[in-house]
Amino acid sequence: MKGHVPVRLRQGRISFLVEKKALKISLLLFVVCIVIAIVSTGMGEMYISPINVVKSVIGIGADDYTMVVQKLRLPRIIISMLVGAALAAAGAIMQGIIRNPLASPDMMGVTGGASVAAVTFLTYFNGMISIRWLPVSAMLGAAVVSVILYMLAWKKGVTPIRLILVGIGMSSLMSAGTTMMIVFSPKNDPGTAYLWLTGSVYAANWENVMTVLPWTVILIPLAFLLARHVNIGQLGDDVAASAGSAVEVNRLLLLLISVALAGSAVSVAGAIGFIGLIAPHMARKWVGSSFDSLLPVSALLGGAIVMLADLAGRTFFLPLDVPVGVFTAAVGAPFFIYLLYTKRNSR
């Protein structure tokens, strides 16, 4: 196949084809992400040129630049990239297994579950338990909601239509639960909870980076290795089963990967919305719907979008620092309306 590059791992026991167009776009987006990261790291109240940013990253820059870059800005840029990639990949996986272009972690209630758990922690246990347990509570919330979601959607198997219908209901329920937690909070200042719900990478540190990094670098490649099951699943469960694919097992495994990616991202950056919806759609316009092409392009686009949103939040309204979620919502809400409109007119 002239348009593809063969890749073989473990002495040929794992082999797949990578589309050349998708590979070129992925490499281009990777370079774009690096450029955005360098430029963004230099922007702020103290401007640092790209050359000095690179020097500071490798440890040969001036002391004042190195402190600002390595301690304050670089962890924030990296966490933006990782969170965006994780949310976008989670959205691409959900859209693939559910076969619905409107599916995403926030639409399915996964982000909502993490939000309920995090707001509960912030309003009732913050001060009693170390804040370092906040990411754990958010991931547990996402995991619990995913288990409930799968159980409610199960009826001699899980079909995509039941999964998304139950997911929409769970999302509404989690939103109501989060609001109730804030309203009945025993504290007079729920500002921290509201900031977390908006989604922000403010004050990100290297510990946050190490919280998300293992999930991202392990689970996205794992999802990529399962790409053929997603592709054949697009033809329907009956066709996939007749081709030898373990439909229910693969769907559950991919759902767990998606939940883990979304939960790890939300646990450190809050409920940043619409990335899991926007990035896969943009990627689909460029490389088509084949999952092995869609996944890496979606992840890179998601990282670029969150980094740009963070750059806008840090620089547009100085000295204020506007949360990332404000900008992603400002772009994502009209984009979602546009998708609904085009989907309606295409019928």
mmCIF file of C-alpha atoms in Angstrom:
data_model
loop_
_atom_site.group_PDB
_atom_site.id
_atom_site.type_symbol
_atom_site.label_atom_id
_atom_site.label_comp_id
_atom_site.label_asym_id
_atom_site.label_seq_id
_atom_site.Cartn_x
_atom_site.Cartn_y
_atom_site.Cartn_z
ATOM 1 C CA MET A 1 0.000 0.000 0.000
ATOM 2 C CA LYS A 2 1.767 3.110 -1.307
ATOM 3 C CA GLY A 3 0.052 5.518 1.075
ATOM 4 C CA HIS A 4 1.136 3.684 4.226
ATOM 5 C CA VAL A 5 4.321 2.900 6.152
ATOM 6 C CA PRO A 6 4.599 -0.601 7.719
ATOM 7 C CA VAL A 7 5.627 -0.720 11.400
ATOM 8 C CA ARG A 8 6.695 -3.944 13.088
ATOM 9 C CA LEU A 9 7.416 -4.370 16.783
ATOM 10 C CA ARG A 10 8.682 -7.270 18.888
ATOM 11 C CA GLN A 11 10.188 -9.148 15.917
ATOM 12 C CA GLY A 12 7.058 -8.837 13.845
ATOM 13 C CA ARG A 13 4.604 -10.132 16.445
ATOM 14 C CA ILE A 14 2.979 -6.666 16.493
ATOM 15 C CA SER A 15 2.596 -5.026 13.091
ATOM 16 C CA PHE A 16 0.413 -2.292 11.648
ATOM 17 C CA LEU A 17 0.303 0.296 8.881
ATOM 18 C CA VAL A 18 0.687 4.033 9.455
ATOM 19 C CA GLU A 19 -0.772 6.374 6.861
ATOM 20 C CA LYS A 20 1.924 8.634 5.402
ATOM 21 C CA LYS A 21 -0.343 11.687 5.405
ATOM 22 C CA ALA A 22 -1.185 11.206 9.087
ATOM 23 C CA LEU A 23 2.503 10.669 9.906
ATOM 24 C CA LYS A 24 3.476 13.925 8.179
ATOM 25 C CA ILE A 25 0.695 15.882 9.895
ATOM 26 C CA SER A 26 1.625 14.365 13.269
ATOM 27 C CA LEU A 27 5.271 15.369 12.843
ATOM 28 C CA LEU A 28 4.220 18.869 11.769
ATOM 29 C CA LEU A 29 1.903 19.220 14.776
ATOM 30 C CA PHE A 30 4.660 17.973 17.083
ATOM 31 C CA VAL A 31 6.955 20.732 15.807
ATOM 32 C CA VAL A 32 4.115 23.262 16.204
ATOM 33 C CA CYS A 33 3.616 22.142 19.813
ATOM 34 C CA ILE A 34 7.326 22.577 20.529
ATOM 35 C CA VAL A 35 7.250 26.091 19.042
ATOM 36 C CA ILE A 36 4.126 27.011 21.029
ATOM 37 C CA ALA A 37 5.754 25.681 24.202
ATOM 38 C CA ILE A 38 8.928 27.719 23.693
ATOM 39 C CA VAL A 39 7.075 30.929 22.815
ATOM 40 C CA SER A 40 4.546 30.479 25.617
ATOM 41 C CA THR A 41 7.268 29.832 28.190
ATOM 42 C CA GLY A 42 8.820 33.169 27.320
ATOM 43 C CA MET A 43 5.613 35.192 27.547
ATOM 44 C CA GLY A 44 4.357 36.885 30.693
ATOM 45 C CA GLU A 45 5.136 39.831 32.926
ATOM 46 C CA MET A 46 8.821 39.028 32.378
ATOM 47 C CA TYR A 47 9.485 38.466 28.678
ATOM 48 C CA ILE A 48 12.144 35.870 27.896
ATOM 49 C CA SER A 49 13.363 35.413 24.335
ATOM 50 C CA PRO A 50 13.077 31.948 22.734
ATOM 51 C CA ILE A 51 16.879 31.556 22.768
ATOM 52 C CA ASN A 52 17.031 32.283 26.488
ATOM 53 C CA VAL A 53 14.097 29.920 27.084
ATOM 54 C CA VAL A 54 15.988 27.076 25.410
ATOM 55 C CA LYS A 55 19.152 27.921 27.362
ATOM 56 C CA SER A 56 17.209 27.984 30.622
ATOM 57 C CA VAL A 57 15.558 24.642 29.869
ATOM 58 C CA ILE A 58 18.920 22.934 29.337
ATOM 59 C CA GLY A 59 20.403 24.693 32.370
ATOM 60 C CA ILE A 60 22.842 27.169 30.821
ATOM 61 C CA GLY A 61 20.708 30.327 31.008
ATOM 62 C CA ALA A 62 20.895 33.251 33.399
ATOM 63 C CA ASP A 63 19.888 32.427 36.962
ATOM 64 C CA ASP A 64 16.827 34.697 37.044
ATOM 65 C CA TYR A 65 15.572 33.332 33.701
ATOM 66 C CA THR A 66 16.242 29.735 34.761
ATOM 67 C CA MET A 67 14.245 30.155 37.955
ATOM 68 C CA VAL A 68 11.235 31.621 36.131
ATOM 69 C CA VAL A 69 11.354 29.036 33.332
ATOM 70 C CA GLN A 70 12.064 25.861 35.290
ATOM 71 C CA LYS A 71 10.132 26.587 38.480
ATOM 72 C CA LEU A 72 7.147 28.627 37.326
ATOM 73 C CA ARG A 73 6.389 28.395 33.617
ATOM 74 C CA LEU A 74 7.738 25.133 32.222
ATOM 75 C CA PRO A 75 5.695 22.831 34.493
ATOM 76 C CA ARG A 76 2.592 24.808 33.541
ATOM 77 C CA ILE A 77 3.311 24.494 29.806
ATOM 78 C CA ILE A 78 4.042 20.775 30.063
ATOM 79 C CA ILE A 79 0.917 20.102 32.123
ATOM 80 C CA SER A 80 -1.135 22.031 29.540
ATOM 81 C CA MET A 81 0.262 19.837 26.774
ATOM 82 C CA LEU A 82 -0.295 16.590 28.686
ATOM 83 C CA VAL A 83 -3.807 17.515 29.860
ATOM 84 C CA GLY A 84 -4.858 18.600 26.374
ATOM 85 C CA ALA A 85 -3.450 15.425 24.813
ATOM 86 C CA ALA A 86 -5.124 13.195 27.419
ATOM 87 C CA LEU A 87 -8.545 14.854 27.081
ATOM 88 C CA ALA A 88 -8.387 14.849 23.265
ATOM 89 C CA ALA A 89 -7.328 11.197 23.148
ATOM 90 C CA ALA A 90 -10.089 10.284 25.600
ATOM 91 C CA GLY A 91 -12.611 12.056 23.376
ATOM 92 C CA ALA A 92 -11.325 10.326 20.229
ATOM 93 C CA ILE A 93 -11.590 6.940 21.929
ATOM 94 C CA MET A 94 -15.145 7.592 23.132
ATOM 95 C CA GLN A 95 -16.259 8.793 19.717
ATOM 96 C CA GLY A 96 -14.711 5.689 18.196
ATOM 97 C CA ILE A 97 -16.254 3.073 20.465
ATOM 98 C CA ILE A 98 -19.656 4.778 20.702
ATOM 99 C CA ARG A 99 -19.685 5.664 16.996
ATOM 100 C CA ASN A 100 -21.088 9.099 17.750
ATOM 101 C CA PRO A 101 -19.199 12.314 16.891
ATOM 102 C CA LEU A 102 -20.759 14.155 19.839
ATOM 103 C CA ALA A 103 -19.350 11.802 22.489
ATOM 104 C CA SER A 104 -16.656 13.119 24.835
ATOM 105 C CA PRO A 105 -15.671 12.694 28.504
ATOM 106 C CA ASP A 106 -17.609 15.796 29.574
ATOM 107 C CA MET A 107 -20.701 14.806 27.579
ATOM 108 C CA MET A 108 -20.645 11.262 28.994
ATOM 109 C CA GLY A 109 -20.431 12.256 32.647
ATOM 110 C CA VAL A 110 -16.856 11.087 33.249
ATOM 111 C CA THR A 111 -15.588 14.622 33.815
ATOM 112 C CA GLY A 112 -18.691 15.260 35.924
ATOM 113 C CA GLY A 113 -17.863 12.337 38.179
ATOM 114 C CA ALA A 114 -14.378 13.672 38.732
ATOM 115 C CA SER A 115 -15.867 17.108 39.428
ATOM 116 C CA VAL A 116 -18.270 15.831 42.077
ATOM 117 C CA ALA A 117 -15.484 13.969 43.850
ATOM 118 C CA ALA A 118 -13.100 16.933 43.680
ATOM 119 C CA VAL A 119 -15.655 19.500 44.859
ATOM 120 C CA THR A 120 -16.657 17.188 47.706
ATOM 121 C CA PHE A 121 -13.009 16.968 48.708
ATOM 122 C CA LEU A 122 -12.468 20.742 48.466
ATOM 123 C CA THR A 123 -15.589 21.724 50.386
ATOM 124 C CA TYR A 124 -15.658 19.075 53.105
ATOM 125 C CA PHE A 125 -12.170 17.597 53.515
ATOM 126 C CA ASN A 126 -9.722 20.332 52.488
ATOM 127 C CA GLY A 127 -7.691 21.153 55.578
ATOM 128 C CA MET A 128 -8.495 17.805 57.165
ATOM 129 C CA ILE A 129 -6.713 15.789 54.477
ATOM 130 C CA SER A 130 -3.675 16.859 52.466
ATOM 131 C CA ILE A 131 -4.509 18.619 49.170
ATOM 132 C CA ARG A 132 -2.224 16.079 47.475
ATOM 133 C CA TRP A 133 -5.106 13.623 47.687
ATOM 134 C CA LEU A 134 -7.259 15.800 45.405
ATOM 135 C CA PRO A 135 -6.061 14.097 42.184
ATOM 136 C CA VAL A 136 -6.769 10.692 43.710
ATOM 137 C CA SER A 137 -10.293 11.698 44.675
ATOM 138 C CA ALA A 138 -10.992 13.080 41.186
ATOM 139 C CA MET A 139 -9.767 9.905 39.492
ATOM 140 C CA LEU A 140 -11.827 7.766 41.842
ATOM 141 C CA GLY A 141 -14.897 9.861 41.014
ATOM 142 C CA ALA A 142 -14.342 9.354 37.288
ATOM 143 C CA ALA A 143 -13.829 5.614 37.806
ATOM 144 C CA VAL A 144 -16.986 5.199 39.917
ATOM 145 C CA VAL A 145 -19.119 7.029 37.360
ATOM 146 C CA SER A 146 -17.707 4.921 34.525
ATOM 147 C CA VAL A 147 -18.562 1.708 36.387
ATOM 148 C CA ILE A 148 -22.120 2.921 37.053
ATOM 149 C CA LEU A 149 -22.390 4.065 33.441
ATOM 150 C CA TYR A 150 -21.362 0.652 32.120
ATOM 151 C CA MET A 151 -23.652 -1.217 34.519
ATOM 152 C CA LEU A 152 -26.691 0.892 33.613
ATOM 153 C CA ALA A 153 -25.969 0.514 29.894
ATOM 154 C CA TRP A 154 -25.548 -3.265 30.129
ATOM 155 C CA LYS A 155 -28.309 -5.390 28.722
ATOM 156 C CA LYS A 156 -26.921 -8.599 27.239
ATOM 157 C CA GLY A 157 -23.976 -6.468 26.230
ATOM 158 C CA VAL A 158 -23.411 -2.746 25.830
ATOM 159 C CA THR A 159 -24.519 -1.029 22.648
ATOM 160 C CA PRO A 160 -23.232 2.440 21.652
ATOM 161 C CA ILE A 161 -26.714 4.010 21.677
ATOM 162 C CA ARG A 162 -27.463 2.836 25.237
ATOM 163 C CA LEU A 163 -24.026 3.949 26.384
ATOM 164 C CA ILE A 164 -24.408 7.502 25.108
ATOM 165 C CA LEU A 165 -28.004 7.875 26.334
ATOM 166 C CA VAL A 166 -27.050 6.745 29.825
ATOM 167 C CA GLY A 167 -23.938 8.934 29.607
ATOM 168 C CA ILE A 168 -25.936 12.071 28.857
ATOM 169 C CA GLY A 169 -28.184 11.325 31.833
ATOM 170 C CA MET A 170 -25.147 10.744 34.072
ATOM 171 C CA SER A 171 -23.610 14.011 32.916
ATOM 172 C CA SER A 172 -26.731 15.950 33.920
ATOM 173 C CA LEU A 173 -26.900 14.132 37.249
ATOM 174 C CA MET A 174 -23.234 14.873 38.019
ATOM 175 C CA SER A 175 -23.705 18.538 37.129
ATOM 176 C CA ALA A 176 -26.626 18.774 39.536
ATOM 177 C CA GLY A 177 -24.622 16.969 42.212
ATOM 178 C CA THR A 178 -21.698 19.364 41.837
ATOM 179 C CA THR A 179 -23.968 22.400 42.142
ATOM 180 C CA MET A 180 -25.627 20.925 45.218
ATOM 181 C CA MET A 181 -22.241 20.324 46.849
ATOM 182 C CA ILE A 182 -21.281 23.974 46.348
ATOM 183 C CA VAL A 183 -24.652 25.358 47.506
ATOM 184 C CA PHE A 184 -24.660 23.314 50.703
ATOM 185 C CA SER A 185 -20.970 23.808 51.339
ATOM 186 C CA PRO A 186 -20.259 24.587 55.020
ATOM 187 C CA LYS A 187 -17.682 27.165 53.894
ATOM 188 C CA ASN A 188 -18.515 30.741 53.017
ATOM 189 C CA ASP A 189 -16.025 30.962 50.158
ATOM 190 C CA PRO A 190 -16.483 28.298 47.467
ATOM 191 C CA GLY A 191 -14.094 30.166 45.147
ATOM 192 C CA THR A 192 -11.587 27.325 45.032
ATOM 193 C CA ALA A 193 -14.254 24.886 43.898
ATOM 194 C CA TYR A 194 -15.510 27.264 41.212
ATOM 195 C CA LEU A 195 -11.967 27.797 39.924
ATOM 196 C CA TRP A 196 -11.411 24.046 39.759
ATOM 197 C CA LEU A 197 -14.721 23.536 37.926
ATOM 198 C CA THR A 198 -13.763 26.143 35.343
ATOM 199 C CA GLY A 199 -10.501 24.360 34.637
ATOM 200 C CA SER A 200 -7.107 25.903 35.298
ATOM 201 C CA VAL A 201 -3.414 25.018 35.194
ATOM 202 C CA TYR A 202 -2.530 27.879 37.531
ATOM 203 C CA ALA A 203 0.296 27.038 39.957
ATOM 204 C CA ALA A 204 1.030 23.745 38.197
ATOM 205 C CA ASN A 205 4.223 22.106 39.450
ATOM 206 C CA TRP A 206 6.441 19.160 38.616
ATOM 207 C CA GLU A 207 4.461 16.914 40.950
ATOM 208 C CA ASN A 208 1.371 17.584 38.807
ATOM 209 C CA VAL A 209 3.400 16.749 35.705
ATOM 210 C CA MET A 210 4.423 13.393 37.161
ATOM 211 C CA THR A 211 0.787 12.705 38.059
ATOM 212 C CA VAL A 212 -0.382 12.926 34.442
ATOM 213 C CA LEU A 213 2.758 11.885 32.533
ATOM 214 C CA PRO A 214 2.674 8.104 33.192
ATOM 215 C CA TRP A 215 -1.006 7.821 32.236
ATOM 216 C CA THR A 216 -0.509 9.769 29.021
ATOM 217 C CA VAL A 217 2.662 8.088 27.754
ATOM 218 C CA ILE A 218 1.370 4.578 28.520
ATOM 219 C CA LEU A 219 -2.340 4.700 27.711
ATOM 220 C CA ILE A 220 -2.285 6.651 24.427
ATOM 221 C CA PRO A 221 0.134 4.162 22.781
ATOM 222 C CA LEU A 222 -1.942 1.299 24.226
ATOM 223 C CA ALA A 223 -5.074 2.757 22.645
ATOM 224 C CA PHE A 224 -3.148 3.106 19.375
ATOM 225 C CA LEU A 225 -2.349 -0.626 19.428
ATOM 226 C CA LEU A 226 -6.093 -1.309 19.694
ATOM 227 C CA ALA A 227 -6.861 0.905 16.690
ATOM 228 C CA ARG A 228 -7.851 -1.957 14.395
ATOM 229 C CA HIS A 229 -10.604 -2.999 16.813
ATOM 230 C CA VAL A 230 -12.001 0.543 16.768
ATOM 231 C CA ASN A 231 -11.842 0.670 12.972
ATOM 232 C CA ILE A 232 -13.633 -2.617 12.465
ATOM 233 C CA GLY A 233 -16.153 -1.657 15.148
ATOM 234 C CA GLN A 234 -17.240 1.243 12.936
ATOM 235 C CA LEU A 235 -18.865 -1.380 10.677
ATOM 236 C CA GLY A 236 -21.143 -2.558 13.487
ATOM 237 C CA ASP A 237 -20.955 -5.054 16.324
ATOM 238 C CA ASP A 238 -22.103 -8.008 14.199
ATOM 239 C CA VAL A 239 -19.486 -7.430 11.529
ATOM 240 C CA ALA A 240 -16.752 -6.896 14.127
ATOM 241 C CA ALA A 241 -17.701 -10.097 15.969
ATOM 242 C CA SER A 242 -17.757 -12.110 12.729
ATOM 243 C CA ALA A 243 -14.257 -10.809 11.948
ATOM 244 C CA GLY A 244 -12.981 -12.235 15.213
ATOM 245 C CA SER A 245 -12.961 -9.098 17.363
ATOM 246 C CA ALA A 246 -13.965 -9.514 21.024
ATOM 247 C CA VAL A 247 -16.394 -6.610 20.837
ATOM 248 C CA GLU A 248 -17.429 -6.300 24.492
ATOM 249 C CA VAL A 249 -13.935 -6.884 25.883
ATOM 250 C CA ASN A 250 -12.332 -4.380 23.540
ATOM 251 C CA ARG A 251 -15.067 -1.804 24.165
ATOM 252 C CA LEU A 252 -14.658 -2.139 27.936
ATOM 253 C CA LEU A 253 -10.872 -1.928 27.703
ATOM 254 C CA LEU A 254 -11.000 1.175 25.504
ATOM 255 C CA LEU A 255 -13.594 2.770 27.773
ATOM 256 C CA LEU A 256 -11.328 2.187 30.775
ATOM 257 C CA ILE A 257 -8.401 3.751 28.907
ATOM 258 C CA SER A 258 -10.537 6.769 28.039
ATOM 259 C CA VAL A 259 -11.735 7.160 31.623
ATOM 260 C CA ALA A 260 -8.194 6.881 32.996
ATOM 261 C CA LEU A 261 -6.911 9.510 30.565
ATOM 262 C CA ALA A 262 -9.761 11.903 31.314
ATOM 263 C CA GLY A 263 -9.593 11.267 35.064
ATOM 264 C CA SER A 264 -5.844 11.884 35.251
ATOM 265 C CA ALA A 265 -6.190 15.133 33.275
ATOM 266 C CA VAL A 266 -9.131 16.445 35.279
ATOM 267 C CA SER A 267 -7.445 15.495 38.545
ATOM 268 C CA VAL A 268 -4.710 18.117 38.098
ATOM 269 C CA ALA A 269 -6.293 20.739 35.818
ATOM 270 C CA GLY A 270 -9.959 20.692 36.743
ATOM 271 C CA ALA A 271 -12.923 20.348 34.432
ATOM 272 C CA ILE A 272 -11.524 21.847 31.217
ATOM 273 C CA GLY A 273 -14.391 21.434 28.779
ATOM 274 C CA PHE A 274 -14.802 20.708 25.082
ATOM 275 C CA ILE A 275 -11.227 19.576 24.295
ATOM 276 C CA GLY A 276 -12.389 15.971 23.896
ATOM 277 C CA LEU A 277 -14.994 17.207 21.416
ATOM 278 C CA ILE A 278 -13.070 19.827 19.428
ATOM 279 C CA ALA A 279 -9.726 18.114 18.814
ATOM 280 C CA PRO A 280 -11.041 14.815 17.332
ATOM 281 C CA HIS A 281 -13.329 16.728 14.970
ATOM 282 C CA MET A 282 -10.482 18.916 13.762
ATOM 283 C CA ALA A 283 -8.297 15.848 13.330
ATOM 284 C CA ARG A 284 -11.025 14.046 11.403
ATOM 285 C CA LYS A 285 -11.128 16.909 8.886
ATOM 286 C CA TRP A 286 -7.398 16.480 8.250
ATOM 287 C CA VAL A 287 -6.766 12.725 8.341
ATOM 288 C CA GLY A 288 -10.170 11.061 8.086
ATOM 289 C CA SER A 289 -11.852 8.697 10.523
ATOM 290 C CA SER A 290 -9.299 5.866 10.639
ATOM 291 C CA PHE A 291 -8.531 5.584 14.346
ATOM 292 C CA ASP A 292 -4.799 4.906 13.977
ATOM 293 C CA SER A 293 -4.476 8.259 12.169
ATOM 294 C CA LEU A 294 -7.065 10.091 14.234
ATOM 295 C CA LEU A 295 -5.661 9.341 17.705
ATOM 296 C CA PRO A 296 -2.162 10.880 17.513
ATOM 297 C CA VAL A 297 -3.356 13.913 15.551
ATOM 298 C CA SER A 298 -6.173 14.482 18.077
ATOM 299 C CA ALA A 299 -3.749 14.238 21.007
ATOM 300 C CA LEU A 300 -1.320 16.746 19.482
ATOM 301 C CA LEU A 301 -4.143 19.125 18.578
ATOM 302 C CA GLY A 302 -5.547 18.903 22.098
ATOM 303 C CA GLY A 303 -2.169 19.738 23.581
ATOM 304 C CA ALA A 304 -1.743 22.705 21.235
ATOM 305 C CA ILE A 305 -5.229 24.044 21.997
ATOM 306 C CA VAL A 306 -4.770 23.945 25.782
ATOM 307 C CA MET A 307 -1.308 25.518 25.547
ATOM 308 C CA LEU A 308 -2.711 28.353 23.413
ATOM 309 C CA ALA A 309 -5.637 28.804 25.817
ATOM 310 C CA ASP A 310 -3.220 28.981 28.740
ATOM 311 C CA LEU A 311 -1.056 31.499 26.866
ATOM 312 C CA ALA A 312 -4.132 33.662 26.244
ATOM 313 C CA GLY A 313 -5.195 33.381 29.883
ATOM 314 C CA ARG A 314 -1.764 34.454 31.139
ATOM 315 C CA THR A 315 -1.142 37.347 28.756
ATOM 316 C CA PHE A 316 -4.392 38.867 27.478
ATOM 317 C CA PHE A 317 -5.549 40.377 30.768
ATOM 318 C CA LEU A 318 -2.361 41.056 32.738
ATOM 319 C CA PRO A 319 -1.992 41.136 35.697
ATOM 320 C CA LEU A 320 -5.029 38.826 35.892
ATOM 321 C CA ASP A 321 -4.621 35.121 35.180
ATOM 322 C CA VAL A 322 -7.788 33.856 33.468
ATOM 323 C CA PRO A 323 -8.482 30.096 33.772
ATOM 324 C CA VAL A 324 -7.902 27.928 30.702
ATOM 325 C CA GLY A 325 -11.466 26.626 30.830
ATOM 326 C CA VAL A 326 -12.867 30.092 30.076
ATOM 327 C CA PHE A 327 -11.169 30.139 26.672
ATOM 328 C CA THR A 328 -11.891 26.499 25.783
ATOM 329 C CA ALA A 329 -15.559 27.047 26.636
ATOM 330 C CA ALA A 330 -15.640 30.259 24.580
ATOM 331 C CA VAL A 331 -14.449 28.282 21.554
ATOM 332 C CA GLY A 332 -16.053 24.935 22.365
ATOM 333 C CA ALA A 333 -19.646 26.048 22.961
ATOM 334 C CA PRO A 334 -20.063 27.694 19.518
ATOM 335 C CA PHE A 335 -18.233 24.740 17.962
ATOM 336 C CA PHE A 336 -20.675 22.320 19.599
ATOM 337 C CA ILE A 337 -23.642 24.340 18.289
ATOM 338 C CA TYR A 338 -22.050 24.310 14.832
ATOM 339 C CA LEU A 339 -21.695 20.508 14.969
ATOM 340 C CA LEU A 340 -25.326 20.083 15.974
ATOM 341 C CA TYR A 341 -26.401 22.414 13.160
ATOM 342 C CA THR A 342 -24.360 20.678 10.472
ATOM 343 C CA LYS A 343 -25.383 17.241 11.694
ATOM 344 C CA ARG A 344 -29.054 18.272 11.508
ATOM 345 C CA ASN A 345 -28.722 19.718 7.992
ATOM 346 C CA SER A 346 -26.859 16.654 6.726
ATOM 347 C CA ARG A 347 -29.895 14.459 7.305
#
